[in-house]
Amino acid sequence: GEGRRMPLAKSCECPSSVEMYQVCMQVGVPVIFQPEKGYARQPTARRGRIKVLLKTPQDQHYIKKSEYDTATRSLINSQFPTKVALMAKMAEIIPTLPSRQKAKEEASGGII
């Protein structure tokens, strides 16, 4: 089956906003973590949001062709040209985070 944003084969199970924030910090992507944000229709759902900066802000253009010009915006980190590329890296790294390893150990009863 397919996931909503990525193929299930390239995804990880239930990534939290804290884990996504940790990965962004680890790979050098500018990120803002907003733990109080949530989805208004589901107030009891998990909370937290991250905002990432993949391209230079519009006011830092070298030559601004128009107000809506995005072609001249350079990438902050050439490794991640799109959100999908960043999400793929997150899905690769999140299962290796210490918090996930600890949860896996506890689930297996301490047997590795």
JSON list of C-alpha atoms in Angstrom, two decimals:
[
{"chain": "A", "resi": 1, "resn": "GLY", "atom": "CA", "xyz": [0.00, 0.00, 0.00]},
{"chain": "A", "resi": 2, "resn": "GLU", "atom": "CA", "xyz": [0.91, 3.61, -0.39]},
{"chain": "A", "resi": 3, "resn": "GLY", "atom": "CA", "xyz": [1.23, 6.17, 2.34]},
{"chain": "A", "resi": 4, "resn": "ARG", "atom": "CA", "xyz": [-0.29, 9.61, 2.05]},
{"chain": "A", "resi": 5, "resn": "ARG", "atom": "CA", "xyz": [2.98, 11.46, 1.43]},
{"chain": "A", "resi": 6, "resn": "MET", "atom": "CA", "xyz": [5.54, 8.69, 0.97]},
{"chain": "A", "resi": 7, "resn": "PRO", "atom": "CA", "xyz": [5.53, 5.00, 0.04]},
{"chain": "A", "resi": 8, "resn": "LEU", "atom": "CA", "xyz": [5.00, 2.83, 3.13]},
{"chain": "A", "resi": 9, "resn": "ALA", "atom": "CA", "xyz": [8.23, 0.93, 2.39]},
{"chain": "A", "resi": 10, "resn": "LYS", "atom": "CA", "xyz": [10.21, 4.15, 2.90]},
{"chain": "A", "resi": 11, "resn": "SER", "atom": "CA", "xyz": [8.28, 5.31, 5.97]},
{"chain": "A", "resi": 12, "resn": "CYS", "atom": "CA", "xyz": [8.67, 4.85, 9.72]},
{"chain": "A", "resi": 13, "resn": "GLU", "atom": "CA", "xyz": [5.88, 4.17, 12.18]},
{"chain": "A", "resi": 14, "resn": "CYS", "atom": "CA", "xyz": [4.30, 7.12, 14.04]},
{"chain": "A", "resi": 15, "resn": "PRO", "atom": "CA", "xyz": [7.08, 9.73, 13.96]},
{"chain": "A", "resi": 16, "resn": "SER", "atom": "CA", "xyz": [6.64, 12.36, 16.66]},
{"chain": "A", "resi": 17, "resn": "SER", "atom": "CA", "xyz": [7.33, 16.05, 16.18]},
{"chain": "A", "resi": 18, "resn": "VAL", "atom": "CA", "xyz": [10.16, 15.79, 18.74]},
{"chain": "A", "resi": 19, "resn": "GLU", "atom": "CA", "xyz": [11.82, 13.01, 16.71]},
{"chain": "A", "resi": 20, "resn": "MET", "atom": "CA", "xyz": [11.45, 15.00, 13.48]},
{"chain": "A", "resi": 21, "resn": "TYR", "atom": "CA", "xyz": [12.97, 18.03, 15.22]},
{"chain": "A", "resi": 22, "resn": "GLN", "atom": "CA", "xyz": [15.92, 15.93, 16.45]},
{"chain": "A", "resi": 23, "resn": "VAL", "atom": "CA", "xyz": [16.59, 14.65, 12.91]},
{"chain": "A", "resi": 24, "resn": "CYS", "atom": "CA", "xyz": [16.48, 18.17, 11.44]},
{"chain": "A", "resi": 25, "resn": "MET", "atom": "CA", "xyz": [18.99, 19.35, 14.04]},
{"chain": "A", "resi": 26, "resn": "GLN", "atom": "CA", "xyz": [21.18, 16.32, 13.32]},
{"chain": "A", "resi": 27, "resn": "VAL", "atom": "CA", "xyz": [21.28, 16.84, 9.52]},
{"chain": "A", "resi": 28, "resn": "GLY", "atom": "CA", "xyz": [21.68, 20.62, 9.72]},
{"chain": "A", "resi": 29, "resn": "VAL", "atom": "CA", "xyz": [18.29, 21.86, 8.49]},
{"chain": "A", "resi": 30, "resn": "PRO", "atom": "CA", "xyz": [17.08, 25.10, 10.13]},
{"chain": "A", "resi": 31, "resn": "VAL", "atom": "CA", "xyz": [13.99, 24.16, 12.13]},
{"chain": "A", "resi": 32, "resn": "ILE", "atom": "CA", "xyz": [11.54, 25.68, 14.62]},
{"chain": "A", "resi": 33, "resn": "PHE", "atom": "CA", "xyz": [9.78, 23.39, 17.09]},
{"chain": "A", "resi": 34, "resn": "GLN", "atom": "CA", "xyz": [6.33, 24.47, 18.30]},
{"chain": "A", "resi": 35, "resn": "PRO", "atom": "CA", "xyz": [5.23, 21.97, 20.99]},
{"chain": "A", "resi": 36, "resn": "GLU", "atom": "CA", "xyz": [1.95, 23.77, 21.76]},
{"chain": "A", "resi": 37, "resn": "LYS", "atom": "CA", "xyz": [0.57, 23.55, 18.20]},
{"chain": "A", "resi": 38, "resn": "GLY", "atom": "CA", "xyz": [-2.00, 20.91, 17.34]},
{"chain": "A", "resi": 39, "resn": "TYR", "atom": "CA", "xyz": [-4.75, 19.97, 14.95]},
{"chain": "A", "resi": 40, "resn": "ALA", "atom": "CA", "xyz": [-7.87, 21.97, 15.88]},
{"chain": "A", "resi": 41, "resn": "ARG", "atom": "CA", "xyz": [-10.33, 19.24, 14.85]},
{"chain": "A", "resi": 42, "resn": "GLN", "atom": "CA", "xyz": [-8.64, 16.70, 17.13]},
{"chain": "A", "resi": 43, "resn": "PRO", "atom": "CA", "xyz": [-7.72, 18.52, 20.35]},
{"chain": "A", "resi": 44, "resn": "THR", "atom": "CA", "xyz": [-6.72, 15.27, 22.08]},
{"chain": "A", "resi": 45, "resn": "ALA", "atom": "CA", "xyz": [-4.38, 14.17, 19.27]},
{"chain": "A", "resi": 46, "resn": "ARG", "atom": "CA", "xyz": [-0.62, 14.32, 19.66]},
{"chain": "A", "resi": 47, "resn": "ARG", "atom": "CA", "xyz": [0.63, 17.89, 19.81]},
{"chain": "A", "resi": 48, "resn": "GLY", "atom": "CA", "xyz": [3.60, 19.59, 18.26]},
{"chain": "A", "resi": 49, "resn": "ARG", "atom": "CA", "xyz": [4.69, 20.99, 14.93]},
{"chain": "A", "resi": 50, "resn": "ILE", "atom": "CA", "xyz": [7.96, 21.69, 13.19]},
{"chain": "A", "resi": 51, "resn": "LYS", "atom": "CA", "xyz": [8.65, 24.34, 10.57]},
{"chain": "A", "resi": 52, "resn": "VAL", "atom": "CA", "xyz": [11.69, 23.83, 8.34]},
{"chain": "A", "resi": 53, "resn": "LEU", "atom": "CA", "xyz": [13.55, 26.26, 6.11]},
{"chain": "A", "resi": 54, "resn": "LEU", "atom": "CA", "xyz": [14.61, 24.58, 2.85]},
{"chain": "A", "resi": 55, "resn": "LYS", "atom": "CA", "xyz": [15.24, 27.71, 0.75]},
{"chain": "A", "resi": 56, "resn": "THR", "atom": "CA", "xyz": [16.61, 31.14, 1.56]},
{"chain": "A", "resi": 57, "resn": "PRO", "atom": "CA", "xyz": [13.91, 33.61, 2.60]},
{"chain": "A", "resi": 58, "resn": "GLN", "atom": "CA", "xyz": [12.43, 35.70, -0.21]},
{"chain": "A", "resi": 59, "resn": "ASP", "atom": "CA", "xyz": [13.91, 38.94, 1.08]},
{"chain": "A", "resi": 60, "resn": "GLN", "atom": "CA", "xyz": [17.43, 37.48, 0.71]},
{"chain": "A", "resi": 61, "resn": "HIS", "atom": "CA", "xyz": [17.27, 37.09, -3.09]},
{"chain": "A", "resi": 62, "resn": "TYR", "atom": "CA", "xyz": [20.32, 38.13, -5.01]},
{"chain": "A", "resi": 63, "resn": "ILE", "atom": "CA", "xyz": [18.26, 39.38, -7.95]},
{"chain": "A", "resi": 64, "resn": "LYS", "atom": "CA", "xyz": [14.55, 39.50, -7.30]},
{"chain": "A", "resi": 65, "resn": "LYS", "atom": "CA", "xyz": [12.66, 39.22, -10.58]},
{"chain": "A", "resi": 66, "resn": "SER", "atom": "CA", "xyz": [9.20, 39.63, -9.06]},
{"chain": "A", "resi": 67, "resn": "GLU", "atom": "CA", "xyz": [7.36, 39.36, -5.76]},
{"chain": "A", "resi": 68, "resn": "TYR", "atom": "CA", "xyz": [6.41, 35.75, -6.57]},
{"chain": "A", "resi": 69, "resn": "ASP", "atom": "CA", "xyz": [9.81, 34.69, -7.85]},
{"chain": "A", "resi": 70, "resn": "THR", "atom": "CA", "xyz": [10.98, 31.38, -6.37]},
{"chain": "A", "resi": 71, "resn": "ALA", "atom": "CA", "xyz": [13.41, 30.34, -9.12]},
{"chain": "A", "resi": 72, "resn": "THR", "atom": "CA", "xyz": [16.24, 32.43, -7.69]},
{"chain": "A", "resi": 73, "resn": "ARG", "atom": "CA", "xyz": [15.80, 31.22, -4.12]},
{"chain": "A", "resi": 74, "resn": "SER", "atom": "CA", "xyz": [18.78, 29.02, -3.33]},
{"chain": "A", "resi": 75, "resn": "LEU", "atom": "CA", "xyz": [18.63, 25.89, -1.21]},
{"chain": "A", "resi": 76, "resn": "ILE", "atom": "CA", "xyz": [19.83, 26.07, 2.39]},
{"chain": "A", "resi": 77, "resn": "ASN", "atom": "CA", "xyz": [21.02, 22.43, 2.26]},
{"chain": "A", "resi": 78, "resn": "SER", "atom": "CA", "xyz": [21.48, 20.95, -1.22]},
{"chain": "A", "resi": 79, "resn": "GLN", "atom": "CA", "xyz": [20.91, 17.46, 0.21]},
{"chain": "A", "resi": 80, "resn": "PHE", "atom": "CA", "xyz": [17.21, 18.33, 0.71]},
{"chain": "A", "resi": 81, "resn": "PRO", "atom": "CA", "xyz": [15.72, 20.13, -2.31]},
{"chain": "A", "resi": 82, "resn": "THR", "atom": "CA", "xyz": [12.14, 19.19, -1.31]},
{"chain": "A", "resi": 83, "resn": "LYS", "atom": "CA", "xyz": [10.07, 18.28, 1.77]},
{"chain": "A", "resi": 84, "resn": "VAL", "atom": "CA", "xyz": [9.76, 14.73, 0.43]},
{"chain": "A", "resi": 85, "resn": "ALA", "atom": "CA", "xyz": [13.57, 14.37, 0.36]},
{"chain": "A", "resi": 86, "resn": "LEU", "atom": "CA", "xyz": [13.73, 15.58, 3.98]},
{"chain": "A", "resi": 87, "resn": "MET", "atom": "CA", "xyz": [10.91, 13.22, 5.03]},
{"chain": "A", "resi": 88, "resn": "ALA", "atom": "CA", "xyz": [12.74, 10.29, 3.39]},
{"chain": "A", "resi": 89, "resn": "LYS", "atom": "CA", "xyz": [15.85, 11.10, 5.45]},
{"chain": "A", "resi": 90, "resn": "MET", "atom": "CA", "xyz": [13.71, 11.39, 8.60]},
{"chain": "A", "resi": 91, "resn": "ALA", "atom": "CA", "xyz": [12.19, 7.96, 7.93]},
{"chain": "A", "resi": 92, "resn": "GLU", "atom": "CA", "xyz": [15.71, 6.58, 7.58]},
{"chain": "A", "resi": 93, "resn": "ILE", "atom": "CA", "xyz": [17.11, 8.15, 10.78]},
{"chain": "A", "resi": 94, "resn": "ILE", "atom": "CA", "xyz": [14.14, 8.08, 13.22]},
{"chain": "A", "resi": 95, "resn": "PRO", "atom": "CA", "xyz": [14.26, 4.28, 13.80]},
{"chain": "A", "resi": 96, "resn": "THR", "atom": "CA", "xyz": [17.94, 4.64, 14.84]},
{"chain": "A", "resi": 97, "resn": "LEU", "atom": "CA", "xyz": [17.31, 7.39, 17.43]},
{"chain": "A", "resi": 98, "resn": "PRO", "atom": "CA", "xyz": [18.17, 6.46, 21.04]},
{"chain": "A", "resi": 99, "resn": "SER", "atom": "CA", "xyz": [14.54, 6.95, 22.14]},
{"chain": "A", "resi": 100, "resn": "ARG", "atom": "CA", "xyz": [13.36, 4.40, 19.55]},
{"chain": "A", "resi": 101, "resn": "GLN", "atom": "CA", "xyz": [16.13, 1.95, 20.44]},
{"chain": "A", "resi": 102, "resn": "LYS", "atom": "CA", "xyz": [15.19, 2.20, 24.13]},
{"chain": "A", "resi": 103, "resn": "ALA", "atom": "CA", "xyz": [11.49, 1.65, 23.33]},
{"chain": "A", "resi": 104, "resn": "LYS", "atom": "CA", "xyz": [12.41, -1.37, 21.20]},
{"chain": "A", "resi": 105, "resn": "GLU", "atom": "CA", "xyz": [14.47, -2.84, 24.08]},
{"chain": "A", "resi": 106, "resn": "GLU", "atom": "CA", "xyz": [11.62, -2.31, 26.56]},
{"chain": "A", "resi": 107, "resn": "ALA", "atom": "CA", "xyz": [9.11, -3.92, 24.17]},
{"chain": "A", "resi": 108, "resn": "SER", "atom": "CA", "xyz": [11.31, -6.98, 23.77]},
{"chain": "A", "resi": 109, "resn": "GLY", "atom": "CA", "xyz": [11.74, -7.30, 27.53]},
{"chain": "A", "resi": 110, "resn": "GLY", "atom": "CA", "xyz": [15.37, -6.19, 27.49]},
{"chain": "A", "resi": 111, "resn": "ILE", "atom": "CA", "xyz": [16.39, -8.87, 24.99]},
{"chain": "A", "resi": 112, "resn": "ILE", "atom": "CA", "xyz": [18.12, -7.53, 21.92]}
]
